[in-house]
Each structure stands twice: as structure tokens, then as C-alpha cells.
Amino acid sequence: MTTAETAPPNRATAQAPTAPPAPMRLRELVFGAALSAAVRAAARLGVPDALGDTPQSAEALAAEVRTEPGPLRRMLRALACYGVFTERPDGTFAHTDMSRLLREDDPNSLRAIALWCTEPWTWAAWPKLDEAVRSGRNVVEGLFGKEFFTYLNEDAPESADVFNRAMTRSSEQSAREVAALLDLSGAASVADLGGGQGHVVACLLDKYPGMRGSLLDLPRVVENALPRLREGGDLAGRAQIVPGDVREAIPVKADVYVIKNILEWDDESTSRLLHNVVQAGGPGTRVIVIENLVDDTPSMRFSTAMDLLLLLNVGGAKHTTDSMVSRLTAAGLAVDTVRPVNPYLHAFECHVSA
């Protein structure tokens, strides 16, 4: 018979870990930059890739990634406090579900996103959040003298490359979920507006072999469209690539228009795009808008942080359900359903009002 001292924990009576008191929690929050920097450093050093399935000492990892073992151990210890890696009783470090997402070869890798959200320009912009909140305008133009994407492409090509890789990886992962959710039975054609390299339209063409698809985005973006959609690709016969700015015109007629994660600009640009969709499609045309939301979703911490980053770099914003519906209806769209795609994306299925 076990004694009280050696009895296994009782799930019914075991106490949940006590949350740190408010003063300590606030101290942790204001040091959030240290955690972001540690995640970035681990990814750039290749520590998650070097650590395999077998736990390793800081010394062994340091030799593999060419760092000093002492500072590496300190960084790993800080990350382990938040569940990024775990430190074992023998002093070795092992992967966790989160640290594996920083591996380049993980099918759900978030390495590119982690780097994008911690690029050098972000460290210059975040301290000016009070200025952006006060004025309601972006701070990047004041910092660098140029509109954000002009700055990236002209002055920060490495950051532009990180952005492109992050958006590509994010699109790859979410496109399959979008295609699985949407029922486009009966539609003969679909157009993906601002669709980047074409991951969404490619997945939809795979799902519906009789459908034709169009990819519309800026010339410099569609130059890198998926090889599958370009001449010689297996989907080329059913796909067309249309370079242009969807905020200026939509020169394609389709049964269904998909707009994913681009209604985050200023209100004028968003209104112009939606007006263009209504004009191009005509009454009854289906329009599917897919966005992050900043109200009552499982990803509130992530979405609200991205909302603030958009304020800093382009003066844009994420939407609440009500603000999104308001913009859609003002443009002449009737909202039929709002459904989650995954924990951080929602689909607004609409049609052009008569």
C-alpha cells in the first residue's frame, strides 16, 4: 500500500501550475524582445536543424553550429522556459513541438515567418509604436524615406527575400486548407486576386479538374509563379497568369473570385479593390474573402500583434468580423457565410448583389 508521500498524483485533486503574479508577468512581457531575438538567433544559427531526434549537449551543438558553448547554453535555457526546446535533467537539450517548427525541413515549418517577424527593420519600427498610435499612420516612411515595399525591394533585398519565402511557405500551408474548405462545384472558372505565386489557384485546379483558373498579381510577383502554372507546367493548359495591380483594375471575368490576406491596406485601397471585383464579376458572382481576424478567434495574440505590425509598416489593419462585413456590404457584396479555415484564417463567402 502506497503512502501519501509516494502516491501518484491524483488528476482530480492535482493543482494546476500557479500563474506568476502580475509584477513578474509584466517583467516577463517587457523582456519579450529577448525571446524574439533568441528565436531569431536559433533559426539563423541553424540550431533546430542541427538538433536531431537524440538530445545533445550544448557543447556538441556548439561544435556543429560553430558557436561558443556557454552563450549557446544560455540562449537555449531561455528558449526552454517558453517551450522552445527542453532541457533534460542531464543538461542535454531536446526538441519540442515548437522547436521542430523552426527546422527548415519540417513540413509545417515556421522558420521563414519567425525570421520575417524579427527582421532588422522591425527593431527600428517597434519603438515608434506610440507615434503610429498617435497619428494613425505608418512609421516606416519616416524611418527610411520610402514606402515600405519600395524600401524592401530597393534597400533591403535580404529582407525582401525573407518576406517572399515567408509568404510562400505560409501560402503553401494554408492553400491546401482553403481548397479543402471551399465547395466550388458548378463553377467553371476561378480568379485568385493578389494570389502571389498561385498556391491557392493551383490547389483549386487540382481539386476541380474541369475548372480554369487565373492568377493576378504585380508583375514582379507573378514572374515567380509556380512552374506548374507556367508554360510547360501540368496546369498551364487551364491557367492564365495576369500581371497587374488589382487595386487599379481586374481584367478577368470569372465565376468565383478569391481574395486572400490582401484586404489589410488603407481603407481607400481596400474599397477600390472590392469595387473592381463587383464591376468585373457582375450580379451573382461569388467572391470569397479570406482574412485573419482580431476578434474572438483562437489566434488573438498572433493576429493582434500582426495588426500592430501592419500599422507600423504600411498603415494597414487586420479586421474584426463586423468591420470586414461592413466593408464588403458597402462595396455591394452580400455576405452569405463566415467560416473558419484554420485557427488563424476565416473565409467570408459572398456574392455580388443584384
CSV table of N, CA and C in Angstrom, one decimal, residues 160-173 175 192-203 205 214-230 235 239-242 260 262:
chain,number,residue,atom,x,y,z
A,160,ALA,N,13.6,41.5,-48.2
A,160,ALA,CA,12.6,41.2,-49.3
A,160,ALA,C,12.6,39.7,-49.6
A,161,ASP,N,13.7,39.1,-49.6
A,161,ASP,CA,13.8,37.7,-49.9
A,161,ASP,C,13.2,36.9,-48.7
A,162,VAL,N,13.4,37.3,-47.5
A,162,VAL,CA,12.8,36.6,-46.3
A,162,VAL,C,11.3,36.8,-46.4
A,163,PHE,N,10.8,38.0,-46.7
A,163,PHE,CA,9.4,38.2,-46.9
A,163,PHE,C,8.8,37.2,-47.9
A,164,ASN,N,9.5,37.1,-49.1
A,164,ASN,CA,8.9,36.3,-50.1
A,164,ASN,C,8.9,34.8,-49.7
A,165,ARG,N,9.9,34.4,-49.0
A,165,ARG,CA,10.0,33.0,-48.5
A,165,ARG,C,8.9,32.7,-47.5
A,166,ALA,N,8.7,33.7,-46.6
A,166,ALA,CA,7.7,33.6,-45.6
A,166,ALA,C,6.3,33.5,-46.1
A,167,MET,N,6.0,34.4,-47.1
A,167,MET,CA,4.7,34.4,-47.7
A,167,MET,C,4.5,33.1,-48.5
A,168,THR,N,5.6,32.6,-49.2
A,168,THR,CA,5.4,31.4,-50.0
A,168,THR,C,5.1,30.2,-49.1
A,169,ARG,N,5.9,30.1,-48.0
A,169,ARG,CA,5.6,29.0,-47.1
A,169,ARG,C,4.2,29.1,-46.4
A,170,SER,N,3.8,30.3,-46.1
A,170,SER,CA,2.5,30.4,-45.5
A,170,SER,C,1.4,30.1,-46.5
A,171,SER,N,1.6,30.5,-47.7
A,171,SER,CA,0.6,30.2,-48.7
A,171,SER,C,0.6,28.7,-49.0
A,172,GLU,N,1.7,28.1,-49.1
A,172,GLU,CA,1.7,26.6,-49.3
A,172,GLU,C,0.9,25.9,-48.2
A,173,GLN,N,1.1,26.3,-47.0
A,173,GLN,CA,0.4,25.6,-45.9
A,173,GLN,C,-1.1,25.9,-45.9
A,175,ALA,N,-3.0,27.1,-48.4
A,175,ALA,CA,-3.7,26.9,-49.7
A,175,ALA,C,-4.5,25.6,-49.7
A,192,ASP,N,-7.7,34.2,-58.6
A,192,ASP,CA,-7.1,34.5,-57.4
A,192,ASP,C,-6.5,35.8,-57.5
A,193,LEU,N,-7.0,36.8,-56.7
A,193,LEU,CA,-6.6,38.2,-56.8
A,193,LEU,C,-5.5,38.5,-55.8
A,194,GLY,N,-4.4,39.0,-56.3
A,194,GLY,CA,-3.2,39.2,-55.4
A,194,GLY,C,-2.8,37.9,-54.8
A,195,GLY,N,-2.8,36.9,-55.7
A,195,GLY,CA,-2.5,35.5,-55.3
A,195,GLY,C,-1.1,35.0,-55.2
A,196,GLY,N,-0.2,36.0,-55.2
A,196,GLY,CA,1.2,35.6,-55.1
A,196,GLY,C,1.7,34.7,-56.2
A,197,GLN,N,2.3,33.6,-55.8
A,197,GLN,CA,2.8,32.6,-56.7
A,197,GLN,C,1.8,31.6,-57.2
A,198,GLY,N,0.6,31.7,-56.7
A,198,GLY,CA,-0.5,30.9,-57.2
A,198,GLY,C,-0.8,29.6,-56.5
A,199,HIS,N,-0.4,29.5,-55.2
A,199,HIS,CA,-0.7,28.2,-54.5
A,199,HIS,C,-2.2,27.9,-54.3
A,200,VAL,N,-3.0,28.9,-54.1
A,200,VAL,CA,-4.4,28.7,-53.9
A,200,VAL,C,-5.0,28.2,-55.2
A,201,VAL,N,-4.8,28.9,-56.3
A,201,VAL,CA,-5.4,28.6,-57.5
A,201,VAL,C,-4.9,27.2,-58.0
A,202,ALA,N,-3.7,26.9,-57.8
A,202,ALA,CA,-3.2,25.5,-58.1
A,202,ALA,C,-3.9,24.4,-57.4
A,203,CYS,N,-4.1,24.6,-56.1
A,203,CYS,CA,-4.8,23.6,-55.3
A,203,CYS,C,-6.3,23.5,-55.7
A,205,LEU,N,-7.4,24.1,-58.8
A,205,LEU,CA,-7.4,23.4,-60.1
A,205,LEU,C,-7.1,21.9,-59.9
A,214,SER,N,-7.2,31.7,-63.0
A,214,SER,CA,-6.4,32.9,-63.3
A,214,SER,C,-5.7,33.4,-62.0
A,215,LEU,N,-4.5,33.7,-62.2
A,215,LEU,CA,-3.7,34.3,-61.1
A,215,LEU,C,-3.3,35.7,-61.5
A,216,LEU,N,-3.7,36.7,-60.6
A,216,LEU,CA,-3.5,38.1,-60.8
A,216,LEU,C,-2.7,38.6,-59.7
A,217,ASP,N,-1.5,39.3,-60.0
A,217,ASP,CA,-0.7,39.9,-59.0
A,217,ASP,C,0.3,40.9,-59.7
A,218,LEU,N,1.0,41.6,-59.0
A,218,LEU,CA,2.0,42.5,-59.5
A,218,LEU,C,3.0,41.8,-60.4
A,219,PRO,N,3.5,42.5,-61.5
A,219,PRO,CA,4.4,41.8,-62.4
A,219,PRO,C,5.6,41.2,-61.7
A,220,ARG,N,6.2,41.8,-60.8
A,220,ARG,CA,7.4,41.3,-60.1
A,220,ARG,C,7.0,40.0,-59.3
A,221,VAL,N,5.8,39.9,-58.9
A,221,VAL,CA,5.3,38.7,-58.1
A,221,VAL,C,5.0,37.5,-59.1
A,222,VAL,N,4.2,37.8,-60.1
A,222,VAL,CA,3.9,36.6,-61.0
A,222,VAL,C,5.0,36.2,-61.8
A,223,GLU,N,6.1,36.9,-61.9
A,223,GLU,CA,7.3,36.4,-62.6
A,223,GLU,C,7.8,35.1,-61.9
A,224,ASN,N,7.4,35.0,-60.6
A,224,ASN,CA,7.9,33.8,-59.9
A,224,ASN,C,6.7,32.9,-59.6
A,225,ALA,N,5.7,32.9,-60.5
A,225,ALA,CA,4.6,32.0,-60.3
A,225,ALA,C,5.0,30.5,-60.3
A,226,LEU,N,4.2,29.7,-59.7
A,226,LEU,CA,4.6,28.3,-59.7
A,226,LEU,C,4.8,27.7,-61.1
A,227,PRO,N,5.9,27.0,-61.3
A,227,PRO,CA,6.2,26.4,-62.6
A,227,PRO,C,5.0,25.6,-63.1
A,228,ARG,N,4.2,25.0,-62.2
A,228,ARG,CA,3.0,24.2,-62.7
A,228,ARG,C,2.0,25.1,-63.5
A,229,LEU,N,2.0,26.4,-63.2
A,229,LEU,CA,1.0,27.3,-63.9
A,229,LEU,C,1.6,27.9,-65.1
A,230,ARG,N,2.9,27.8,-65.3
A,230,ARG,CA,3.5,28.5,-66.4
A,230,ARG,C,3.7,27.5,-67.6
A,235,LEU,N,-0.4,22.3,-65.2
A,235,LEU,CA,-1.7,23.1,-65.1
A,235,LEU,C,-1.8,24.2,-66.1
A,239,ALA,N,-4.6,27.4,-66.9
A,239,ALA,CA,-4.3,28.5,-66.1
A,239,ALA,C,-3.8,29.7,-66.9
A,240,GLN,N,-4.1,30.9,-66.5
A,240,GLN,CA,-3.6,32.1,-67.1
A,240,GLN,C,-3.0,33.0,-66.0
A,241,ILE,N,-1.8,33.6,-66.3
A,241,ILE,CA,-1.2,34.5,-65.4
A,241,ILE,C,-1.3,35.9,-65.9
A,242,VAL,N,-1.9,36.8,-65.1
A,242,VAL,CA,-2.2,38.1,-65.5
A,242,VAL,C,-1.5,39.1,-64.6
A,260,LYS,N,-7.4,36.7,-50.8
A,260,LYS,CA,-6.8,36.1,-49.6
A,260,LYS,C,-5.7,37.0,-49.0
A,262,ILE,N,-5.2,40.1,-48.5
A,262,ILE,CA,-4.7,41.4,-49.0
A,262,ILE,C,-5.6,42.6,-48.7
